[in-house]
Coordinates of C-alpha atoms in Angstrom, one line a residue:
M1 CA 48.4 -33.8 12.8
T2 CA 51.9 -33.6 13.9
A3 CA 53.6 -30.5 15.3
E4 CA 54.8 -29.9 11.9
H5 CA 51.4 -30.3 10.3
P6 CA 48.7 -29.0 12.8
A7 CA 45.1 -30.1 12.2
P8 CA 43.1 -27.5 10.2
E9 CA 41.0 -25.3 12.3
A10 CA 37.4 -26.2 12.3
A11 CA 35.5 -23.7 10.2
V12 CA 33.5 -21.5 12.4
P13 CA 30.1 -21.1 10.9
Q14 CA 29.3 -17.5 10.3
E15 CA 25.9 -16.0 11.1
P16 CA 24.1 -15.1 7.9
E17 CA 23.7 -11.4 7.3
P18 CA 20.2 -10.4 8.3
P19 CA 18.1 -9.3 5.3
L20 CA 17.8 -5.7 4.6
T21 CA 14.8 -4.0 6.1
L22 CA 13.7 -2.8 2.7
Y23 CA 13.7 -6.6 1.6
L24 CA 11.5 -7.5 4.5
V25 CA 9.1 -4.6 3.8
K26 CA 8.9 -5.7 0.2
R27 CA 8.2 -9.3 1.1
L28 CA 5.4 -8.1 3.5
E29 CA 3.9 -6.0 0.7
L30 CA 4.0 -8.9 -1.7
V31 CA 2.3 -11.4 0.7
V32 CA -0.3 -8.8 1.7
R33 CA -1.0 -8.0 -1.9
A34 CA -1.4 -11.6 -2.8
L35 CA -3.7 -12.3 0.1
L36 CA -5.8 -9.2 -0.5
D37 CA -6.1 -9.8 -4.2
D38 CA -7.4 -13.4 -3.4
A39 CA -9.9 -12.0 -0.8
L40 CA -11.1 -9.2 -3.0
R41 CA -11.3 -11.0 -6.4
P42 CA -14.7 -12.6 -5.7
H43 CA -16.1 -9.1 -5.3
G44 CA -14.6 -7.9 -8.5
L45 CA -11.8 -5.7 -7.1
T46 CA -8.1 -5.7 -7.1
T47 CA -6.0 -4.5 -4.2
L48 CA -5.1 -1.3 -6.1
Q49 CA -8.8 -0.6 -6.8
Y50 CA -9.8 -1.3 -3.2
T51 CA -7.0 1.1 -2.0
A52 CA -8.3 3.9 -4.3
L53 CA -11.9 3.4 -3.2
S54 CA -10.8 3.4 0.4
V55 CA -8.9 6.6 -0.1
L56 CA -12.0 8.2 -1.6
R57 CA -14.0 7.1 1.3
R58 CA -11.7 8.9 3.7
R59 CA -10.9 11.9 1.6
G60 CA -13.5 12.3 -1.2
G61 CA -13.5 14.8 -3.9
L62 CA -10.0 14.0 -5.3
S63 CA -8.6 14.5 -8.8
S64 CA -7.0 11.5 -10.5
A65 CA -3.6 13.0 -9.8
Q66 CA -4.3 13.4 -6.1
L67 CA -5.8 10.0 -5.9
A68 CA -2.7 8.6 -7.6
R69 CA -0.4 10.1 -5.1
R70 CA -2.5 9.0 -2.2
S71 CA -2.7 5.4 -3.7
F72 CA 1.0 5.2 -4.7
L73 CA 0.3 4.9 -8.4
R74 CA 1.5 6.7 -11.5
P75 CA -1.1 9.2 -12.7
Q76 CA -1.5 7.3 -16.0
T77 CA -2.4 4.1 -14.2
M78 CA -4.7 5.9 -11.9
H79 CA -6.5 7.6 -14.9
E80 CA -7.2 4.1 -16.4
M81 CA -8.5 2.8 -13.0
V82 CA -10.7 5.8 -12.4
V83 CA -12.3 5.3 -15.9
T84 CA -12.9 1.6 -15.1
L85 CA -14.3 2.3 -11.5
E86 CA -16.6 5.1 -13.0
Q87 CA -17.9 2.7 -15.7
R88 CA -18.6 0.2 -13.0
G89 CA -20.7 2.8 -11.1
L90 CA -18.4 2.7 -8.0
I91 CA -17.2 6.3 -8.4
S92 CA -18.6 9.4 -10.0
R93 CA -16.7 12.5 -11.3
E94 CA -17.7 16.1 -11.5
R95 CA -16.0 19.3 -12.4
D96 CA -14.0 21.1 -9.6
P97 CA -15.8 24.3 -9.0
G98 CA -12.5 26.0 -8.4
N99 CA -10.9 24.7 -11.6
R100 CA -13.3 23.5 -14.3
R101 CA -10.6 21.6 -16.1
I102 CA -10.2 19.1 -13.2
L103 CA -12.6 16.3 -12.5
L104 CA -13.1 15.3 -8.9
A105 CA -13.9 11.6 -8.0
R106 CA -16.3 10.6 -5.3
L107 CA -17.4 7.3 -4.0
T108 CA -21.0 6.3 -5.1
D109 CA -23.5 4.5 -2.9
R110 CA -22.6 1.4 -4.8
G111 CA -18.9 1.9 -4.1
D112 CA -19.6 2.5 -0.5
T113 CA -21.6 -0.7 -0.3
L114 CA -18.9 -2.7 -2.0
L115 CA -16.3 -1.3 0.5
D116 CA -18.7 -2.3 3.3
T117 CA -18.8 -5.8 2.0
C118 CA -15.0 -6.0 1.6
E119 CA -14.0 -4.3 4.8
P120 CA -14.3 -7.5 7.1
L121 CA -12.0 -9.4 4.7
V122 CA -9.3 -6.7 5.0
L123 CA -9.7 -6.3 8.7
A124 CA -9.4 -10.1 9.1
L125 CA -6.2 -10.1 7.3
E126 CA -4.9 -7.2 9.3
E127 CA -5.8 -9.0 12.5
H128 CA -4.0 -12.1 11.3
L129 CA -0.9 -10.0 10.7
L130 CA -1.0 -8.3 14.1
A131 CA -2.2 -11.4 16.1
P132 CA 1.3 -12.3 17.4
L133 CA 1.8 -8.8 18.8
D134 CA 0.3 -7.4 22.0
A135 CA -1.2 -4.0 22.1
R136 CA 2.0 -2.1 22.8
Q137 CA 3.9 -4.0 20.1
R138 CA 1.0 -3.2 17.6
D139 CA 1.3 0.5 18.4
E140 CA 5.0 0.4 18.1
F141 CA 4.8 -1.6 14.8
R142 CA 2.4 1.0 13.3
A143 CA 4.5 3.9 14.6
T144 CA 7.7 2.5 13.3
L145 CA 6.1 1.8 9.8
G146 CA 4.9 5.4 9.8
T147 CA 8.2 6.8 10.7
G148 CA 9.8 4.8 7.8
I149 CA 7.1 6.0 5.4
D150 CA 7.6 9.6 6.4
A151 CA 11.4 9.3 6.0
L152 CA 11.2 7.8 2.6
S153 CA 8.4 10.1 1.5
E154 CA 10.5 13.1 2.4
L155 CA 13.4 11.7 0.4
H156 CA 11.1 11.1 -2.5
R157 CA 9.8 14.7 -2.4
E158 CA 13.3 16.0 -2.3
L159 CA 14.4 13.9 -5.3
E160 CA 11.3 14.9 -7.3
H161 CA 11.9 18.6 -6.4
N162 CA 15.6 18.4 -7.4
G163 CA 14.7 16.6 -10.6
G164 CA 16.3 13.3 -9.5

């Protein structure tokens, strides 16, 4: 620490890089999935099955391929799930009058009742997620997530269309 040998400069701690938004979204998905699976398991459902049943409640009359797209699953995975849900009496399938080769899935009364039973569990989890946010922040959060979904969905469609 003489003039010839100055003291080394103290290392300035660097701020860590914030995580990628995609990483944060994936972490949120994983914790939501784990909590939903735990909540739904006593009712004999997985998160993916609940999602498919919920889509059928809102949309009804969907083919397995349409249901797969709306539930974010591969068609093969959805086909297996549809067969299981049909065997359990939660959905029924009938021929599409416009295309007899396509079977359209619909929620049965039993499936509708099961969704009614599970809905409060799902809503409680959503409320827990949103509890720290005021009404304006909740609206912004949902809108921002929707914007991100739209942007990446458009990219996904473009890549599929271009064979990528």
